[in-house]
Short mmCIF file of C-alpha atoms in Angstrom, two decimals:
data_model
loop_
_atom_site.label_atom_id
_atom_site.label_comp_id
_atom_site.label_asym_id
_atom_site.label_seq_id
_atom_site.Cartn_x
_atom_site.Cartn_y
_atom_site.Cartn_z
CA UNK A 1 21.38 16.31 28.76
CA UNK A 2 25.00 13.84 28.78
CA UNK A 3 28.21 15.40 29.18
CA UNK A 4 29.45 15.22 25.74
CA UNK A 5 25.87 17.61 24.55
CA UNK A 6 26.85 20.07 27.28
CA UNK A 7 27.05 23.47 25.39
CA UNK A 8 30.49 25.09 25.95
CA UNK A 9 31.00 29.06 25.65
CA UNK A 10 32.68 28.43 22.17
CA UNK A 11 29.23 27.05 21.25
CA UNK A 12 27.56 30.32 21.27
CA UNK A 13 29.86 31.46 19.11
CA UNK A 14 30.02 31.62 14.99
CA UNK A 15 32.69 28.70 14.36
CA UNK A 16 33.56 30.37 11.79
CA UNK A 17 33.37 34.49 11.81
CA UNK A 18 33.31 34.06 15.32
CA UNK A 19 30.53 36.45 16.31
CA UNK A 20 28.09 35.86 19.40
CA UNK A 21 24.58 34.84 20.16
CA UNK A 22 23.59 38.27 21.13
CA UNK A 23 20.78 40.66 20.15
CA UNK A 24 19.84 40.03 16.79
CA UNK A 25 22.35 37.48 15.66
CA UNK A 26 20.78 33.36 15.70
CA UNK A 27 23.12 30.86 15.45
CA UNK A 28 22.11 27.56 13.88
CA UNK A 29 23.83 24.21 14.52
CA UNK A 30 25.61 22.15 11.97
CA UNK A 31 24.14 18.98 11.55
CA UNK A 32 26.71 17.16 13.65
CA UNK A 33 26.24 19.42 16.52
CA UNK A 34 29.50 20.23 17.30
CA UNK A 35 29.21 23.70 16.14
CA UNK A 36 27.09 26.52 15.33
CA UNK A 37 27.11 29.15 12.26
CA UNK A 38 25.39 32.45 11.73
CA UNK A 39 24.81 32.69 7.91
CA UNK A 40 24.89 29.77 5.33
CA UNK A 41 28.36 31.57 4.16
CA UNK A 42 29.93 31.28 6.99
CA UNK A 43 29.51 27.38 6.96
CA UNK A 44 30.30 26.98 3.67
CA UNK A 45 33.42 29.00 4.46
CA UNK A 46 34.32 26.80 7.67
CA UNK A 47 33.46 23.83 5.80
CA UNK A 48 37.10 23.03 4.60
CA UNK A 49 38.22 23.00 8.52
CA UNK A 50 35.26 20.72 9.79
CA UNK A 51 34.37 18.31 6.69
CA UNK A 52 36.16 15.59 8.55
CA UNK A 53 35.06 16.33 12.19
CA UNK A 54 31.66 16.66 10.84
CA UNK A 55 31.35 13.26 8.29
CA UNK A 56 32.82 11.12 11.64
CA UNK A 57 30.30 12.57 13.47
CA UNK A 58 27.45 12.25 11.77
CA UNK A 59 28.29 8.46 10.89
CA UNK A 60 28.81 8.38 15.23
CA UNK A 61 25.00 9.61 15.10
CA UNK A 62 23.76 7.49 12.66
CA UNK A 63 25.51 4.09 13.90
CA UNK A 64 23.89 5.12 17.27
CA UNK A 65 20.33 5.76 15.69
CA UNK A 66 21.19 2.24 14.08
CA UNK A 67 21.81 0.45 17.14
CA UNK A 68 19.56 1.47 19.35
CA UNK A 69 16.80 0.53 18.24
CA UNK A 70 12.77 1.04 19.71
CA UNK A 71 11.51 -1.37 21.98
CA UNK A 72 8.68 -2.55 19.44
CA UNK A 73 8.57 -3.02 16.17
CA UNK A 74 7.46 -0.77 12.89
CA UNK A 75 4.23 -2.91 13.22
CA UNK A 76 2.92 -1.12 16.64
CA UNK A 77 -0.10 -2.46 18.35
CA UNK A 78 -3.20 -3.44 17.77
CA UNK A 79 -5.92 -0.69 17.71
CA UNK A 80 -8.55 -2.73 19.16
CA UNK A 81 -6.95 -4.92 21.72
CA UNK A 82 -3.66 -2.43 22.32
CA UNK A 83 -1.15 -5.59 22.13
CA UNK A 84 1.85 -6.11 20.25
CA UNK A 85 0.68 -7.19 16.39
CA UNK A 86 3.02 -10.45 15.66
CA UNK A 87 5.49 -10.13 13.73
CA UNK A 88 4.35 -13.33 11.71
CA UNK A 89 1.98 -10.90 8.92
CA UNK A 90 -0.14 -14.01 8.88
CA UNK A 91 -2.14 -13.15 12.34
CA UNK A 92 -2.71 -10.18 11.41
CA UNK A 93 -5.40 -8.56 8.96
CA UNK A 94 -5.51 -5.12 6.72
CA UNK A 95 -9.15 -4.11 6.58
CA UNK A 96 -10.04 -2.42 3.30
CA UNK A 97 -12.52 -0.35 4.63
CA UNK A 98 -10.04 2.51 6.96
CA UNK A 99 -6.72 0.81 5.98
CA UNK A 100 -5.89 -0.27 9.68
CA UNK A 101 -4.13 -3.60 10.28
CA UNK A 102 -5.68 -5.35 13.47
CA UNK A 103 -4.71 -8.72 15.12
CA UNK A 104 -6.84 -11.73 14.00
CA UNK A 105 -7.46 -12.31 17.69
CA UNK A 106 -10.15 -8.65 17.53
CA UNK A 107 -11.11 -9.95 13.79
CA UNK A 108 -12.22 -13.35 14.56
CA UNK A 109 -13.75 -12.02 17.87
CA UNK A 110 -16.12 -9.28 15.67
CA UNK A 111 -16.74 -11.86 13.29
CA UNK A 112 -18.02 -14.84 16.12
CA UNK A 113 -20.28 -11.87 17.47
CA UNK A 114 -21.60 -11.01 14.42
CA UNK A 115 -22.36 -14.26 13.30
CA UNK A 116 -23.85 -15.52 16.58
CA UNK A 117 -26.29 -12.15 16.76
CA UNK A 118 -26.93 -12.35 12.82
CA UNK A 119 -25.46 -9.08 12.42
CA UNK A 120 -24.10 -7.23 9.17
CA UNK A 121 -20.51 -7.87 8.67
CA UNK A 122 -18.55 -4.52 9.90
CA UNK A 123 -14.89 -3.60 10.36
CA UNK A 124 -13.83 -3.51 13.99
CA UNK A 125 -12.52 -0.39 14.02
CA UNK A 126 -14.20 1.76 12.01
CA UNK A 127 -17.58 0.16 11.98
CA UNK A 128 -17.97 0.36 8.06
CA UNK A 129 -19.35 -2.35 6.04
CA UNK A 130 -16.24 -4.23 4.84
CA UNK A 131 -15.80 -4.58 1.07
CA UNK A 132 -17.60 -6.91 -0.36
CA UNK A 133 -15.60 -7.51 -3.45
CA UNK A 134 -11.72 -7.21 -4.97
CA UNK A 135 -12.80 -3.97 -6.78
CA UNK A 136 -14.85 -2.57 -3.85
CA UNK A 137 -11.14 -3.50 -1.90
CA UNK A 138 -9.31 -1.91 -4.32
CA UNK A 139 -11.72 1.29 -4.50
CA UNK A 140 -10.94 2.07 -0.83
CA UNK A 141 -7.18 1.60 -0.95
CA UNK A 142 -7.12 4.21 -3.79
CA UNK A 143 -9.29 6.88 -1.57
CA UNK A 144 -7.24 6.03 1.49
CA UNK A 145 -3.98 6.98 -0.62
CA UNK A 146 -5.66 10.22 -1.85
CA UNK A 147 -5.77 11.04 1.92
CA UNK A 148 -1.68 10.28 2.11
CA UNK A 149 -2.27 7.02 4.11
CA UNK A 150 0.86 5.13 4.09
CA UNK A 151 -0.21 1.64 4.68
CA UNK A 152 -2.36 1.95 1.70
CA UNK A 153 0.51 3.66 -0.44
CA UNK A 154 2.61 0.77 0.46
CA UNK A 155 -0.18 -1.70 -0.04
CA UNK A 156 -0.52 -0.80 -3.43
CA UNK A 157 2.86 -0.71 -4.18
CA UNK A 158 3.06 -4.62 -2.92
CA UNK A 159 -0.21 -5.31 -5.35
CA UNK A 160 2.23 -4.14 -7.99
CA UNK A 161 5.31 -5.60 -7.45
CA UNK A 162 3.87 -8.86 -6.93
CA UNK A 163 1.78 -8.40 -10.72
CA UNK A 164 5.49 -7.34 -12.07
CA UNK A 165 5.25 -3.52 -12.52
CA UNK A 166 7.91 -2.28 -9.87
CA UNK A 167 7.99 0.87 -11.48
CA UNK A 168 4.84 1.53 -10.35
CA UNK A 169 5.87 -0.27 -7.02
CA UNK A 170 8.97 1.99 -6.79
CA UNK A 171 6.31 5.10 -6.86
CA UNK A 172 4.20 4.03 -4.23
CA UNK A 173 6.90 2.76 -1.95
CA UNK A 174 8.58 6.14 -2.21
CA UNK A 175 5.63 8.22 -1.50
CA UNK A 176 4.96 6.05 1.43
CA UNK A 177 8.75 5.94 2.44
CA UNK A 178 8.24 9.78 2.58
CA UNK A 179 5.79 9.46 5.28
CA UNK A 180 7.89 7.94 6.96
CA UNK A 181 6.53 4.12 6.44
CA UNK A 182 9.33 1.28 7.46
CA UNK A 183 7.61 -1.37 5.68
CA UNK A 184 8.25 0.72 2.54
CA UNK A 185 11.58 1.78 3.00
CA UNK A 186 12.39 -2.16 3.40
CA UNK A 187 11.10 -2.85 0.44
CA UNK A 188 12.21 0.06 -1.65
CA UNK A 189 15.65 -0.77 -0.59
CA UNK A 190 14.67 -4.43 -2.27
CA UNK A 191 14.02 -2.85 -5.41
CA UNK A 192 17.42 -0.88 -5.09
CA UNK A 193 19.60 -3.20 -4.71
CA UNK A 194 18.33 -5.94 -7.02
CA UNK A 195 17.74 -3.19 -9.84
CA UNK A 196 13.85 -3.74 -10.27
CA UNK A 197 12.26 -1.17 -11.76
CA UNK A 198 15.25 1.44 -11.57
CA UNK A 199 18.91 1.54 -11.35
CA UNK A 200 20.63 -1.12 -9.38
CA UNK A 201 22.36 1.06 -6.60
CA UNK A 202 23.56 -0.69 -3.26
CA UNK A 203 24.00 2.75 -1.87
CA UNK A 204 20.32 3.57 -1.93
CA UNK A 205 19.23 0.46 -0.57
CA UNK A 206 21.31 0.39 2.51
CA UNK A 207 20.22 3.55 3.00
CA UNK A 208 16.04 2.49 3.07
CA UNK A 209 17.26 -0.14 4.90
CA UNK A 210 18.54 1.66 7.40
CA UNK A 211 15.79 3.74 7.73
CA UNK A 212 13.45 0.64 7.94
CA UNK A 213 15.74 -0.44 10.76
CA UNK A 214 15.78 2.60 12.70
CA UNK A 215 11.91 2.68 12.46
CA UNK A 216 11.82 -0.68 14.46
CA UNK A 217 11.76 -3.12 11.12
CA UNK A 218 13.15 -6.34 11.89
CA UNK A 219 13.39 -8.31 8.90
CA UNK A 220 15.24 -4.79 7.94
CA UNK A 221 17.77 -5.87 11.04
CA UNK A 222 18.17 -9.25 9.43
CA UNK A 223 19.02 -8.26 5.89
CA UNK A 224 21.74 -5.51 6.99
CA UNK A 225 23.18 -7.99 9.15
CA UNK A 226 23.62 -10.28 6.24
CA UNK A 227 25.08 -7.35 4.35
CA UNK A 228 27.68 -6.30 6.63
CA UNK A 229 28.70 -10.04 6.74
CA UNK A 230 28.98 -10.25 3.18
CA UNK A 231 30.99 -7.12 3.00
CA UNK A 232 33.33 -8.35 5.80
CA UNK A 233 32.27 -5.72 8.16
CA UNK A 234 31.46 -7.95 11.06
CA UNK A 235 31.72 -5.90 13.68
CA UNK A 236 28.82 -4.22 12.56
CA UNK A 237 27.14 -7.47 11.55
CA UNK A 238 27.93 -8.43 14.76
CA UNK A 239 27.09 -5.67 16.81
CA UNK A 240 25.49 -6.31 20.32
CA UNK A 241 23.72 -3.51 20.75
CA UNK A 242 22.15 -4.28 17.59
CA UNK A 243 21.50 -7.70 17.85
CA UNK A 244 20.76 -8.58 21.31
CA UNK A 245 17.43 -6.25 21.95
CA UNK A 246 15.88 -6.32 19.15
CA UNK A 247 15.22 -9.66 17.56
CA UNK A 248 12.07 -10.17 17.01
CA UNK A 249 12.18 -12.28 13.48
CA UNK A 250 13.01 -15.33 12.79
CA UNK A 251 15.30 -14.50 9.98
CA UNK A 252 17.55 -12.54 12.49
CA UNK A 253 17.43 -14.96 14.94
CA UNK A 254 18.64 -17.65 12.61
CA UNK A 255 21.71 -14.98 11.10
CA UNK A 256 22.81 -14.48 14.99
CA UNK A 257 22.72 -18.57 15.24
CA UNK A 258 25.30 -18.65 12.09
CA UNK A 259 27.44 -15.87 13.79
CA UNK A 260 27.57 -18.08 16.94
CA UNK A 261 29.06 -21.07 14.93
CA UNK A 262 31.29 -18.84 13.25
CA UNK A 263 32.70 -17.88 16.73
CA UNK A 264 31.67 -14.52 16.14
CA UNK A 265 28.77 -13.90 18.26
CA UNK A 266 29.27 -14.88 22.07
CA UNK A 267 26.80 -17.69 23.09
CA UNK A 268 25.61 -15.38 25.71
CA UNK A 269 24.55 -13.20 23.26
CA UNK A 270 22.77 -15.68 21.27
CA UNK A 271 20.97 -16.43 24.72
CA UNK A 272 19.88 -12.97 25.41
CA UNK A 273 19.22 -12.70 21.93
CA UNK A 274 16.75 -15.63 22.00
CA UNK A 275 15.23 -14.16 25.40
CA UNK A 276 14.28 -11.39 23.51
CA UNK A 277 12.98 -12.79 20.73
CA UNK A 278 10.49 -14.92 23.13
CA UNK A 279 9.80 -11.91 25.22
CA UNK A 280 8.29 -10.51 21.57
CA UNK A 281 6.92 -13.34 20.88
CA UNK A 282 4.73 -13.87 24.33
CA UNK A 283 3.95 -10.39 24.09
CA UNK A 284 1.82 -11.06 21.15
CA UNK A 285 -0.24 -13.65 22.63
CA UNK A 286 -3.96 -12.97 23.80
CA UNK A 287 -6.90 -15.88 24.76
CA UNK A 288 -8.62 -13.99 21.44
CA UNK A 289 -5.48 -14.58 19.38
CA UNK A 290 -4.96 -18.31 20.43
CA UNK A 291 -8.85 -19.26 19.89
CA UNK A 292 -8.14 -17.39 16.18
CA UNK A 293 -5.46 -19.70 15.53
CA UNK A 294 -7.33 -22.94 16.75
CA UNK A 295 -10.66 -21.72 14.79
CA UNK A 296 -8.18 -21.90 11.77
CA UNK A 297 -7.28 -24.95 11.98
CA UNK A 298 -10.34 -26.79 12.77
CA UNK A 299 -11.81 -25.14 9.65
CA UNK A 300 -14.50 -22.77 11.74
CA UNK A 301 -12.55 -19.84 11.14
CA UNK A 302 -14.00 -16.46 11.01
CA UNK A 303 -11.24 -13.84 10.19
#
């Protein structure tokens, strides 16, 4: 525990009716954490005195949830080979059968062994027989949001938007966005702030993106960068805690490369920055993945 989350006698107290934390009496932190209350009246009767404390606190929390960010990204790792997925979507597969998304490295590998035994076509991970149609495909997305999968929610809601009905978009991203999904929460923060499918409200959708970058989503990173430039906040645009760990997209990488020629990002920034985004990129590399990409494009390809 740091210094500053060091409890203090005064924290054991009631900030506001000053009582203890003795016998029978709980005391529940505000959401700031600087102080504790022992009935929901006695923090709305305190509130007056701490409002201000409390809002510059809680925006301290939340620029620190913003900024340091996890070390990989909403995408995780591949449930067959345990390696970073790439954050270029294109290597990477959704199977329609269970809903997981697997490198193209494990898909093309199943698929050569398959083919070379003159075996049934399965998924990798869950052994089913992969759909064998768009219906079929369709079918199993629909049972895996029954069971609250978020990948299919979110899935669904990209089928949608794409076809033109982000209303219906909206209502899967949100359900997914409830479970937590970053993907989603980027993209419902799309439909925000353009006004597709509901209310235009900027609000909302720096909000999901937010979220989405807090969950490790870097095109997220990228698109609230370009927002706080736009808005003239540029130390936030600019921040280094923000910008030099976690690139791992292109997008951000080329934003950071327009705050270095606007003198606003140091070039050893950019330089750590660019470390980092080849660190993420080598760390998505596998023989499997490589002979994937060079079965693709000598037209032998099997995922």
């Amino acid at each position: 525990m740091s210094t500053d989350e060091k409890e203090s006698p005064s924290d054991e107290v009631c900030a506001s009716c000053g009582i203890a934390a003795i016998d029978n009496i709980t005391l529940k932190k505000c959401a700031c954490n600087l102080v504790k209350y022992c009935s929901v009246d006695c923090q709305k009767n305190h509130r007056p005195q701490h409002k201000k404390a409390c809002r510059k606190r809680l925006t301290e929390l939340r620029d620190k949830q913003l900024f340091e960010q996890p070390d990989s990204s909403y995408l995780g790792e591949c449930p067959i080979c345990c390696l970073p997925l790439s954050i270029d979507q294109e290597k990477s597969t959704l199977m329609g059968c269970c809903c997981k998304v697997i490198c193209k490295g494990c898909n093309h590998a199943n698929k050569k062994r398959e083919i070379e035994g003159g075996l049934e076509h399965r998924c990798a991970f869950c052994r089913e027989p992969v759909p064998k149609s768009d219906e079929e495909f369709d079918n199993n997305i629909l049972d895996r949001i029954k069971k609250n999968d978020p990948v299919a929610m979110t899935q669904m809601g990209k089928r949608h938007e794409k076809e033109g009905d982000c209303g219906k978009a909206l209502e899967y991203y949100t359900k997914a966005t409830e479970l937590g999904d970053a993907d989603a929460h980027c993209l419902l923060g799309g439909l925000y702030f353009k006004g597709e499918g509901v209310e235009k409200d900027t609000k909302k959708a720096v909000y999901h993106w937010e979220q989405a970058a807090i969950g490790g989503h870097p095109g997220a990173r990228g698109i609230l960068g370009f927002h706080e430039k736009t808005k003239g906040r540029l130390e936030k645009a600019a921040n280094p805690k923000a910008i030099v760990p976690t690139v791992r997209h292109a997008i951000s990488l080329e934003f950071i490369k327009d705050l270095v020629e606007a003198e606003i990002v140091s070039k050893e920034d950019y330089a750590a920055a660019l470390r980092g985004y080849q660190a993420a990129v080598d760390a998505a590399k596998s023989p499997e993945r490589e002979e994937a990409e060079e079965a693709k494009n000598g037209n032998y390809y099997y995922a």
